Coordinates of C-alpha atoms in Angstrom, one line a residue:
Chain I
X16 CA -3.9 21.2 23.0
X17 CA -1.9 21.4 19.8
X18 CA 1.3 19.5 19.7
X19 CA 3.5 22.1 17.9
X20 CA 6.6 19.9 18.1
X21 CA 4.9 17.1 16.2
X22 CA 3.6 19.4 13.5
X23 CA 7.0 21.0 13.2
X24 CA 8.6 17.6 12.9
X25 CA 6.2 16.6 10.1
X26 CA 7.0 19.8 8.2
X27 CA 10.8 19.4 8.9
X28 CA 10.9 22.7 10.7
X29 CA 13.1 23.6 13.5
X30 CA 11.5 26.1 15.8
X31 CA 12.9 28.2 18.6
X32 CA 11.0 28.2 21.9
X33 CA 9.6 31.6 21.2
X34 CA 8.5 30.6 17.7
X35 CA 6.8 27.5 19.2
X36 CA 4.8 29.8 21.5
X37 CA 3.8 32.1 18.8
X38 CA 2.9 29.4 16.3
X39 CA 1.0 27.3 18.8
X40 CA -1.2 30.3 19.5
X41 CA -1.6 31.1 15.8
X42 CA -2.4 27.5 14.7
X43 CA -5.0 27.2 17.4
X44 CA -6.5 30.5 16.2
X45 CA -6.6 29.1 12.6
X46 CA -8.2 25.9 13.7
X47 CA -10.8 27.8 15.8
X48 CA -11.6 29.9 12.8
X49 CA -12.1 26.9 10.5
X50 CA -14.1 25.3 13.3
X51 CA -16.8 27.8 12.4
X52 CA -17.8 25.5 9.6
X53 CA -18.9 23.0 12.2
X54 CA -21.6 25.4 13.2
X55 CA -23.4 24.7 10.0
X56 CA -26.1 22.0 10.0
X57 CA -24.9 19.5 7.4
X58 CA -27.0 16.6 8.7
X59 CA -28.9 16.3 5.5
X60 CA -26.0 16.7 3.1
X61 CA -24.0 13.8 1.6
X62 CA -20.2 14.0 2.2
X63 CA -18.2 14.8 -0.9
X64 CA -14.5 15.1 -1.7
X65 CA -15.0 17.4 -4.6
X66 CA -17.2 20.4 -5.3
X67 CA -17.1 20.1 -9.1
X68 CA -19.6 17.8 -10.8
X69 CA -16.8 16.0 -12.8
X70 CA -15.6 12.5 -13.0
X71 CA -13.4 10.2 -15.2
X72 CA -11.0 12.8 -16.4
X73 CA -8.4 10.7 -18.2
X74 CA -5.6 10.8 -20.7
X75 CA -4.7 8.1 -23.2
X76 CA -1.5 6.1 -22.6
X77 CA 0.6 8.0 -25.1
X78 CA 4.2 9.1 -24.6
X79 CA 5.0 12.9 -24.6
X80 CA 8.4 14.4 -24.5
X81 CA 10.2 14.5 -21.2
X82 CA 12.4 17.3 -20.1
X83 CA 16.0 17.3 -21.2
X84 CA 18.0 16.1 -18.2
X85 CA 19.9 19.3 -17.7
X86 CA 16.7 21.3 -17.5
X87 CA 15.3 18.9 -15.0
X88 CA 18.4 19.0 -12.9
X89 CA 18.7 22.8 -13.0
X90 CA 16.5 23.0 -10.0
X91 CA 18.5 20.5 -8.0
X92 CA 20.3 22.0 -5.0
X93 CA 23.2 19.7 -5.9
X94 CA 23.8 17.2 -8.6
X95 CA 26.2 14.4 -9.3
X96 CA 26.4 13.5 -12.9
X97 CA 22.9 12.6 -14.0
X98 CA 21.6 12.3 -10.4
X99 CA 20.2 14.6 -7.8
X100 CA 22.4 14.6 -4.7
X101 CA 20.7 14.7 -1.3
X102 CA 21.7 14.2 2.3
X103 CA 22.0 10.5 3.1
X104 CA 18.6 8.9 3.8
X105 CA 19.4 5.6 5.4
X106 CA 21.8 5.2 8.3
Chain N
X23 CA 5.4 -25.1 22.8
X24 CA 4.3 -25.2 19.2
X25 CA 4.0 -21.9 17.3
X26 CA 1.9 -21.1 14.3
X27 CA 2.9 -18.5 11.7
X28 CA 0.6 -15.9 10.3
X29 CA 1.6 -14.0 7.1
X30 CA -0.1 -11.3 5.1
X31 CA 1.5 -10.0 1.9
X32 CA 1.6 -6.6 0.4
X33 CA 2.4 -6.8 -3.3
X34 CA 3.4 -3.9 -5.5
X35 CA 3.2 -4.5 -9.2
X36 CA 4.3 -1.9 -11.7
X37 CA 1.8 -1.7 -14.5
X38 CA 3.0 -2.3 -18.1
X39 CA 1.7 1.0 -19.4
X40 CA 3.8 3.0 -21.9
X41 CA 3.6 6.1 -19.8
X42 CA 3.5 7.2 -16.2
X43 CA 0.4 7.4 -14.0
X44 CA -0.2 11.2 -14.2
X45 CA 2.0 12.5 -17.1
X46 CA 3.2 11.4 -20.5
X47 CA 6.8 10.5 -19.5
X48 CA 7.8 7.0 -20.5
X49 CA 7.5 4.3 -17.8
X50 CA 10.3 2.3 -19.3
X51 CA 12.8 0.5 -17.0
X52 CA 16.6 0.9 -17.3
X53 CA 17.0 4.3 -19.0
X54 CA 19.7 6.8 -18.2
X55 CA 18.9 8.4 -14.8
X56 CA 16.6 11.4 -14.8
X57 CA 15.9 11.3 -18.5
X58 CA 12.2 10.4 -18.1
X59 CA 10.9 13.2 -16.0
X60 CA 8.8 16.3 -16.5
X61 CA 7.3 19.1 -14.4
X62 CA 4.4 16.8 -13.3
X63 CA 6.5 13.9 -12.0
X64 CA 9.2 16.2 -10.5
X65 CA 6.6 18.0 -8.5
X66 CA 7.0 21.5 -9.9
X67 CA 4.5 24.1 -8.6
X68 CA 1.4 24.7 -10.6
X69 CA 1.2 21.4 -12.5
X70 CA -1.8 19.2 -12.6
X71 CA -1.9 15.4 -12.7
X72 CA -4.1 13.7 -15.4
X73 CA -4.9 10.1 -14.9
X74 CA -3.7 7.4 -17.3
X75 CA -6.9 5.5 -18.3
X76 CA -5.1 2.4 -19.2
X77 CA -3.6 2.2 -15.6
X78 CA -7.2 2.3 -14.2
X79 CA -8.3 -0.4 -16.6
X80 CA -5.3 -2.6 -15.7
X81 CA -6.2 -2.5 -12.0
X82 CA -9.8 -3.3 -12.8
X83 CA -8.8 -6.1 -15.1
X84 CA -6.7 -7.5 -12.2
X85 CA -9.5 -7.1 -9.8
X86 CA -11.9 -9.0 -12.1
X87 CA -9.3 -11.8 -12.6
X88 CA -8.9 -12.1 -8.9
X89 CA -12.6 -12.3 -8.0
X90 CA -12.7 -8.8 -6.4
X91 CA -15.6 -6.5 -6.0
X92 CA -15.0 -3.6 -8.3
X93 CA -16.0 -0.2 -6.9
X94 CA -18.4 1.7 -9.0
X95 CA -17.1 4.9 -7.3
X96 CA -13.5 5.3 -6.4
X97 CA -11.2 8.1 -5.5
X98 CA -7.6 9.1 -4.9
X99 CA -5.9 10.4 -1.8
X100 CA -2.7 12.1 -0.8
X101 CA -0.4 10.2 1.5
X102 CA 1.9 12.8 3.0
X103 CA 5.6 12.1 3.7
X104 CA 8.9 13.7 2.9
X105 CA 11.2 11.6 1.0
X106 CA 13.6 12.8 -1.8
X107 CA 12.3 10.1 -4.2
X108 CA 8.9 11.7 -4.2
X109 CA 9.5 15.3 -4.9
X110 CA 5.9 16.5 -4.4
X111 CA 6.1 15.7 -0.7
X112 CA 3.2 13.3 -1.0
X113 CA 2.3 10.2 -2.9
X114 CA -0.9 10.0 -4.8
X115 CA -2.5 6.8 -3.7
X116 CA -5.9 5.5 -2.6
X117 CA -7.2 5.3 0.9
X118 CA -10.9 5.1 1.2
X119 CA -12.8 3.7 -1.8
X120 CA -10.0 1.8 -3.6
X121 CA -10.7 0.4 -7.1
X122 CA -11.1 -3.2 -5.9
X123 CA -12.0 -4.8 -2.6
X124 CA -12.3 -8.4 -1.5
X125 CA -11.4 -11.3 -3.8
X126 CA -9.1 -14.2 -3.5
X127 CA -6.4 -16.3 -5.1
X128 CA -6.7 -20.1 -4.9
X129 CA -3.4 -21.9 -4.2
X130 CA -2.5 -25.6 -4.1
X131 CA -0.7 -26.8 -1.0
X132 CA 0.1 -30.4 -0.3
X133 CA -2.5 -31.5 -2.9
X134 CA -5.3 -29.5 -1.4
X135 CA -6.8 -26.1 -2.5
X136 CA -6.8 -23.1 -0.2
X137 CA -8.2 -19.6 -0.8
X138 CA -6.0 -16.7 0.2
X139 CA -8.3 -13.7 0.7
X140 CA -7.5 -10.3 -0.7
X141 CA -8.3 -7.1 1.3
X142 CA -8.0 -4.7 -1.5
X143 CA -6.3 -3.6 -4.7
X144 CA -5.5 0.0 -5.3
X145 CA -3.7 2.2 -7.7
X146 CA -0.9 4.6 -6.7
X147 CA 2.3 6.1 -8.1
X148 CA 5.7 4.6 -7.6
X149 CA 8.5 6.6 -6.0
X150 CA 11.9 7.3 -7.6
X151 CA 15.0 5.4 -6.8
X152 CA 17.6 6.2 -4.2
X153 CA 21.2 5.0 -4.4
X154 CA 23.2 4.9 -1.3
X155 CA 26.8 4.6 -2.0
X156 CA 28.9 2.8 0.6
X157 CA 30.0 5.0 3.4
X158 CA 29.3 8.4 1.9
X159 CA 27.1 10.9 3.6
X160 CA 24.9 11.4 0.6
X161 CA 22.3 9.6 -1.5
X162 CA 21.8 9.9 -5.2
X163 CA 18.3 10.2 -6.6
X164 CA 16.9 9.0 -10.0
X165 CA 13.3 10.1 -10.7
X166 CA 12.7 8.0 -13.8
X167 CA 10.5 5.7 -11.7
X168 CA 8.7 8.5 -9.9
X169 CA 5.1 8.5 -11.0
X170 CA 5.1 5.0 -12.7
X171 CA 1.7 3.4 -12.1
X172 CA 1.9 0.9 -9.3
X173 CA -0.8 -1.5 -8.2
X174 CA -0.9 -2.5 -4.6
X175 CA -2.4 -5.8 -3.7
X176 CA -3.0 -6.5 0.0
X177 CA -3.9 -10.0 1.3
X178 CA -5.7 -11.0 4.4
X179 CA -3.5 -12.7 7.1
X180 CA -4.5 -16.1 5.6
X181 CA -1.1 -17.4 4.8
X182 CA 0.4 -20.0 7.3
X183 CA 3.8 -20.8 5.9
X184 CA 6.6 -19.5 3.7
X185 CA 5.7 -22.2 1.1
X186 CA 2.1 -20.9 0.9
X187 CA 3.5 -17.4 0.5
X188 CA 5.6 -18.4 -2.4
X189 CA 2.8 -20.5 -3.9
X190 CA 0.6 -17.4 -3.7
X191 CA 3.2 -15.2 -5.3
X192 CA 3.6 -17.7 -8.2
X193 CA -0.1 -17.8 -8.8
X194 CA -0.4 -14.1 -8.7
X195 CA 2.6 -13.6 -11.0
X196 CA 1.1 -16.0 -13.5
X197 CA -2.2 -14.1 -13.5
X198 CA -0.8 -10.6 -13.9
X199 CA 1.5 -11.8 -16.7
X200 CA -1.3 -13.7 -18.4
X201 CA -3.6 -10.7 -18.4
X202 CA -0.8 -8.4 -19.5
X203 CA -0.8 -5.9 -16.7
X204 CA 2.7 -6.5 -15.3
X205 CA 5.8 -8.2 -16.6
X206 CA 6.2 -9.9 -13.2
X207 CA 10.0 -9.3 -13.1
X208 CA 11.0 -9.5 -9.4
X209 CA 14.7 -8.9 -9.9
X210 CA 14.1 -5.6 -11.8
X211 CA 11.5 -4.7 -9.1
X212 CA 8.4 -4.6 -11.3
X213 CA 6.8 -7.1 -8.9
X214 CA 7.7 -6.5 -5.3
X215 CA 6.6 -8.3 -2.2
X216 CA 6.6 -7.2 1.4
X217 CA 5.4 -9.5 4.2
X218 CA 3.8 -8.9 7.6
X219 CA 4.7 -11.9 9.7
X220 CA 4.1 -13.0 13.2
X221 CA 4.0 -16.2 15.2
X222 CA 1.6 -17.2 18.0
X223 CA 1.2 -20.2 20.2
X224 CA -0.7 -22.9 18.4
X225 CA -4.4 -22.6 19.2
X226 CA -4.2 -18.9 20.2
X227 CA -6.8 -16.7 18.5
X228 CA -5.0 -13.4 18.9
X229 CA -2.2 -12.5 16.5
X230 CA 1.4 -12.1 17.8
X231 CA 3.4 -8.9 17.3
X232 CA 4.3 -8.7 13.6
X233 CA 7.3 -7.4 11.8
X234 CA 7.3 -6.2 8.2
X235 CA 9.9 -7.8 5.9
X236 CA 11.1 -6.0 2.8
X237 CA 13.6 -6.5 0.0
X238 CA 12.7 -10.0 -1.0
X239 CA 13.2 -9.8 -4.7
X240 CA 12.8 -13.4 -5.8
X241 CA 10.6 -16.4 -4.9
X242 CA 13.6 -18.0 -3.3
X243 CA 14.3 -15.0 -1.1
X244 CA 10.6 -14.8 0.0
X245 CA 10.8 -18.3 1.3
X246 CA 14.3 -17.9 2.9
X247 CA 13.5 -14.6 4.5
X248 CA 10.2 -15.8 6.0
X249 CA 11.8 -19.1 7.1
X250 CA 14.5 -17.1 8.9
X251 CA 12.0 -14.7 10.4
X252 CA 9.9 -17.5 11.8
X253 CA 13.0 -19.0 13.5
X254 CA 14.1 -15.7 14.8
X255 CA 10.7 -14.8 16.3
X256 CA 10.1 -18.3 17.7
X257 CA 13.5 -18.4 19.3
X258 CA 12.9 -15.0 20.9
X259 CA 9.5 -16.0 22.3
X260 CA 10.9 -19.2 23.7
X261 CA 13.5 -17.2 25.5
X262 CA 10.8 -15.1 27.0
X263 CA 11.7 -12.0 24.9
X264 CA 9.3 -9.7 23.2
X265 CA 9.0 -9.1 19.5
X266 CA 9.4 -5.5 18.5
X267 CA 7.1 -4.2 15.8
X268 CA 9.5 -2.9 13.1
X269 CA 10.5 -3.1 9.5
X270 CA 13.2 -5.5 8.7
X271 CA 15.2 -6.0 5.5
X272 CA 16.2 -9.3 4.0
X273 CA 20.0 -9.4 3.6
X274 CA 20.6 -12.0 0.9
X275 CA 24.4 -12.1 1.4
X276 CA 24.1 -12.9 5.1
X277 CA 20.9 -14.9 4.9
X278 CA 19.2 -13.0 7.7
X279 CA 16.7 -10.2 8.2
X280 CA 18.0 -7.0 9.8
X281 CA 16.2 -4.2 11.5
X282 CA 15.9 -1.3 9.2
X283 CA 16.9 1.8 11.1
X284 CA 15.7 4.8 9.1
X285 CA 15.9 8.5 9.9
X286 CA 12.2 8.6 9.3
X287 CA 10.3 9.2 12.4
X288 CA 7.0 7.6 13.2
X289 CA 4.8 7.9 10.2
X290 CA 1.8 10.2 10.2
X291 CA 0.5 10.2 6.6
X292 CA -2.4 12.6 7.1
X293 CA -4.3 11.1 4.2
X294 CA -6.9 13.4 2.5
X295 CA -8.8 13.2 -0.7
X296 CA -6.6 14.3 -3.7
X297 CA -8.2 17.6 -4.8
X298 CA -6.4 17.6 -8.2
X299 CA -8.1 14.4 -9.4
X300 CA -11.7 13.7 -10.1
X301 CA -13.3 10.5 -8.9
X302 CA -13.5 7.4 -11.1
X303 CA -16.9 6.0 -11.8
X304 CA -17.1 2.6 -13.5
X305 CA -20.4 1.9 -15.2
X306 CA -21.6 -1.5 -16.4
X307 CA -20.6 -1.2 -20.0
X308 CA -17.0 0.0 -19.3
X309 CA -16.7 -2.9 -16.8
X310 CA -18.0 -5.3 -19.5
X311 CA -15.4 -4.1 -22.0
X312 CA -12.6 -4.6 -19.5
X313 CA -14.0 -8.1 -18.6
X314 CA -13.9 -9.0 -22.3
X315 CA -10.2 -8.1 -22.5
X316 CA -9.3 -10.8 -20.0
X317 CA -7.9 -14.0 -21.7
X318 CA -8.2 -17.5 -20.3
X319 CA -6.7 -17.4 -16.8
X320 CA -3.9 -19.8 -15.8
X321 CA -6.1 -21.9 -13.4
X322 CA -8.8 -22.2 -15.9
X323 CA -6.3 -23.2 -18.5
X324 CA -4.7 -25.7 -16.1
X325 CA -8.1 -27.4 -15.5
X326 CA -8.7 -27.5 -19.3
X327 CA -5.3 -29.0 -20.0
X328 CA -6.0 -31.8 -17.5
X329 CA -9.4 -32.6 -18.8
X330 CA -8.8 -32.1 -22.5
X331 CA -5.3 -33.5 -22.9
X332 CA -5.4 -36.0 -20.0
X333 CA -2.2 -34.5 -18.6
X334 CA -1.1 -35.2 -15.0
X335 CA -1.5 -32.2 -12.7
X336 CA 2.3 -31.6 -12.5
X337 CA 2.5 -31.3 -16.2
X338 CA -0.4 -28.9 -16.3
X339 CA 1.2 -26.8 -13.6
X340 CA 4.4 -26.3 -15.5
X341 CA 2.7 -25.8 -18.9
X342 CA 0.4 -23.2 -17.6
X343 CA 2.9 -21.3 -15.5
X344 CA 3.3 -18.8 -18.2
X345 CA 1.3 -17.9 -21.3
X346 CA 4.1 -18.4 -23.8
X347 CA 4.7 -22.0 -22.7
X348 CA 1.0 -22.8 -22.7
X349 CA 0.6 -21.4 -26.2
X350 CA 3.7 -23.2 -27.4
X351 CA 2.3 -26.5 -26.1
X352 CA -1.1 -26.0 -27.6
X353 CA 0.3 -25.0 -31.0
X354 CA 2.4 -28.2 -31.0
X355 CA -0.6 -30.3 -30.1
X356 CA -2.7 -28.6 -32.7
X357 CA -0.1 -29.5 -35.4
X358 CA -0.5 -33.1 -34.5
X359 CA 1.9 -33.7 -31.6
X360 CA 0.9 -36.2 -28.9
X361 CA 0.0 -34.1 -25.8
X362 CA 2.0 -36.3 -23.4
X363 CA 5.0 -36.5 -25.7
X364 CA 5.0 -32.7 -26.3
X365 CA 4.7 -32.1 -22.6
X366 CA 7.7 -34.3 -21.9
X367 CA 9.8 -32.5 -24.4
X368 CA 8.8 -29.1 -23.0
X369 CA 9.3 -30.1 -19.3
X370 CA 12.5 -32.0 -20.0
X371 CA 14.9 -30.9 -22.7
X372 CA 13.4 -27.5 -23.5
X373 CA 13.1 -26.5 -19.9
X374 CA 16.7 -27.6 -19.3
X375 CA 18.0 -25.7 -22.3
X376 CA 16.1 -22.5 -21.5
X377 CA 17.2 -22.7 -17.9
X378 CA 20.9 -23.1 -18.9
X379 CA 20.7 -20.0 -21.1
X380 CA 18.5 -18.1 -18.6
X381 CA 16.0 -17.6 -21.3
X382 CA 12.2 -17.3 -21.4
X383 CA 9.9 -19.2 -23.7
X384 CA 9.2 -15.9 -25.5
X385 CA 12.8 -15.8 -26.8
X386 CA 12.8 -19.5 -27.9
X387 CA 14.1 -20.0 -31.4
X388 CA 12.7 -23.5 -31.6
X389 CA 9.2 -23.4 -33.0
X390 CA 6.4 -25.9 -32.1
X391 CA 6.2 -27.1 -35.7
X392 CA 9.8 -28.2 -35.6
X393 CA 9.2 -30.4 -32.6
X394 CA 6.2 -31.9 -34.3
X395 CA 8.3 -32.6 -37.5
X396 CA 11.0 -34.2 -35.3
X397 CA 8.4 -36.4 -33.6
X398 CA 7.3 -37.6 -37.0
X399 CA 10.9 -38.4 -37.9
X400 CA 11.1 -40.6 -34.7
X401 CA 7.7 -42.3 -35.5
X402 CA 8.7 -43.2 -39.1
X403 CA 12.1 -44.5 -38.0
X404 CA 14.2 -41.9 -39.7
X405 CA 15.9 -41.0 -36.4
X406 CA 16.3 -42.8 -33.1
X407 CA 15.0 -41.4 -29.8
X408 CA 18.5 -40.9 -28.7
X409 CA 19.5 -38.9 -31.8
X410 CA 16.4 -36.9 -31.3
X411 CA 17.9 -35.2 -28.3
X412 CA 20.8 -34.1 -30.4
X413 CA 18.5 -32.9 -33.1
X414 CA 16.3 -31.1 -30.5
X415 CA 19.3 -29.3 -29.0
X416 CA 20.5 -28.3 -32.5
X417 CA 17.0 -26.9 -33.4
X418 CA 17.0 -25.0 -30.1
X419 CA 20.4 -23.5 -30.8
X420 CA 20.0 -22.7 -34.5
X421 CA 16.3 -22.4 -35.0
X422 CA 16.6 -24.7 -38.0
X423 CA 14.0 -27.3 -39.0
X424 CA 14.5 -30.9 -37.9
X425 CA 14.7 -32.4 -41.4
X426 CA 17.5 -30.0 -42.4
X427 CA 19.5 -30.8 -39.3
X428 CA 19.2 -34.6 -39.8
X429 CA 20.2 -34.3 -43.4
X430 CA 23.1 -31.8 -42.8
X431 CA 24.6 -33.8 -39.9
X432 CA 23.9 -37.2 -41.3
X433 CA 21.9 -38.3 -38.4
X434 CA 19.5 -40.6 -40.3
X435 CA 18.9 -43.8 -38.3
X436 CA 20.5 -47.0 -39.6
X437 CA 17.7 -49.5 -39.9
X438 CA 19.0 -51.9 -42.6
X439 CA 19.8 -55.3 -41.1
X440 CA 22.9 -55.8 -43.2
X441 CA 24.4 -52.5 -42.1
X442 CA 23.8 -53.1 -38.4
X443 CA 24.6 -56.8 -38.7
X444 CA 28.1 -55.9 -39.9
X445 CA 28.6 -53.6 -36.9
X446 CA 27.3 -56.3 -34.5
X447 CA 29.8 -58.8 -36.0
X448 CA 32.7 -56.4 -35.5
X449 CA 31.7 -55.9 -31.9
X450 CA 31.4 -59.6 -31.1
X451 CA 34.8 -60.1 -32.6
X452 CA 36.3 -57.4 -30.6
X453 CA 34.9 -58.6 -27.2
X454 CA 35.3 -62.4 -27.1
X455 CA 35.5 -62.3 -23.3
X456 CA 32.1 -60.6 -22.9
X457 CA 30.6 -62.9 -25.4
X458 CA 31.8 -65.9 -23.4
X459 CA 30.4 -64.4 -20.2
X460 CA 27.1 -63.6 -21.8
X461 CA 26.7 -67.1 -23.1
X462 CA 27.5 -68.4 -19.7
X463 CA 24.4 -66.6 -18.4
X464 CA 25.5 -63.0 -17.6
X465 CA 22.4 -61.6 -19.3
X466 CA 22.9 -58.0 -18.2
X467 CA 25.8 -57.7 -20.6
X468 CA 23.2 -57.2 -23.3
X469 CA 23.2 -53.5 -22.3
X470 CA 27.0 -53.4 -22.8
X471 CA 26.7 -54.8 -26.4
X472 CA 23.9 -52.4 -27.3
X473 CA 26.0 -49.5 -26.0
X474 CA 28.9 -50.6 -28.2
X475 CA 26.7 -50.7 -31.2
X476 CA 25.4 -47.2 -30.5
X477 CA 28.9 -45.9 -29.9
X478 CA 30.2 -47.3 -33.2
X479 CA 27.2 -45.9 -35.1
X480 CA 27.3 -42.6 -33.2
X481 CA 23.8 -43.3 -31.9
X482 CA 22.3 -43.9 -35.3
X483 CA 21.6 -47.6 -35.1
X484 CA 17.9 -48.4 -34.7
X485 CA 18.0 -49.8 -31.2
X486 CA 15.2 -52.3 -31.8
X487 CA 17.0 -53.9 -34.7
X488 CA 20.3 -53.8 -32.9
X489 CA 18.8 -55.6 -30.0
X490 CA 17.2 -58.3 -32.2
X491 CA 20.4 -58.9 -34.1
X492 CA 22.5 -59.1 -31.0
X493 CA 20.1 -61.6 -29.5
X494 CA 20.1 -63.7 -32.6
X495 CA 23.9 -63.7 -33.1
X496 CA 24.6 -64.3 -29.4
X497 CA 21.9 -66.9 -29.0

């Protein structure tokens, strides 16, 4: 059985009881659908993390311009001088 | 009951690259907050990370220097957790197939050698920095550090005491500095050390329950924090209590470790292969190029100093603790300085002066050739050994050559018998009482007379001649 509370907590979501019921069912459906892949016989296939035949994609260690601070902070919900301001993390 | 300590370390070393791990932002420490960020390291949608080749090479260089097996095939993974200092919502790290596995660092404890095994070395990105001000209900975030390449070194649980842990850290620091991959600055956080520590009844095979200690940002704090934690755990077990597996922070002001209560819930990182990065494959020729970039390592240099210069082990330890000191020493010896004498000056006066100024050898104004010149001035009798200390300190402060200082300050040793003889006569006249006592057999007063001669000549009298004349005139 799917632990919807755990998944919601990991995603920082607060769900109502009704939402929990709906999402539990939907998530189980999704997993069941993806499980179809397990029907394929992959016994002779080597596991891979990537589908592209590429490796060693690098950049040289060269500095490129950073964003002006005001542009970077424009997306901040709140700012404090040059900092992002967020709810307190450590008690 | 006797308890035995088991320690494993997890070291994070910021790599000395110019730029971050996955973008071209500067990796420099100490800039104005949030001035070194871009869409990649702030986790904007639609951006792609591109790996810094130098960062990969630095980790491999470290792995080679620490006797690791280098993976010919390595890949990256996402470690998922929400934290405001990592705006992507995950950290790019390595999980399966890290760049290096195995390896060891050899340490010296109580005269014997001991190998501390390494589990792995992997490459990841650093997080930003959170500032929690006093009692406020908010935290401030600076993302300059987010995405800076970070090398994580994990040891086996082979360490048995805080001293061994410190010894390991010193060795490791010397290596990463020597091979130029990390500046090793613990106070600024470019070299950080976390420890997993547990105690168990002596003879027991099974490990005790461990705690993780963080926030130990100097060698001294590593030793103190681990000492404290051993006492705390041992006392708890003696009272029949159980150790709780938790993360504890070293509080340097109070000299204790404290449970870190975080709002974070139990971690569930859900690692999976990073789809935005292609695997790294290291072939033989690339590996060879990296191997060739490694200079002589501290322990190799240490052994060479002992065999080639016939130095005691303690001297070799200090001289090879950092590259700049080792190079300074060898340069002075190459210019004709006697190895033992040069070593004594470095370990004595120079170490004292640098320490007083809180300076590193790199910023030392005093050049090796000046020491060698000064040693020649002592050998040919121009200055006394005592005056040499004054000259040395002056060279250290001003960066001037020994000869110039001696001339400028009139420090040339007085070696003519007539000159010293006159001073000796004066002193014998001034101290009839001591002369009487000396002649009555109080031989130790010779030191007093020599001291008076030195005082009068402001240390410039040739002590050998002063001694001879005193003996003759008192005789």
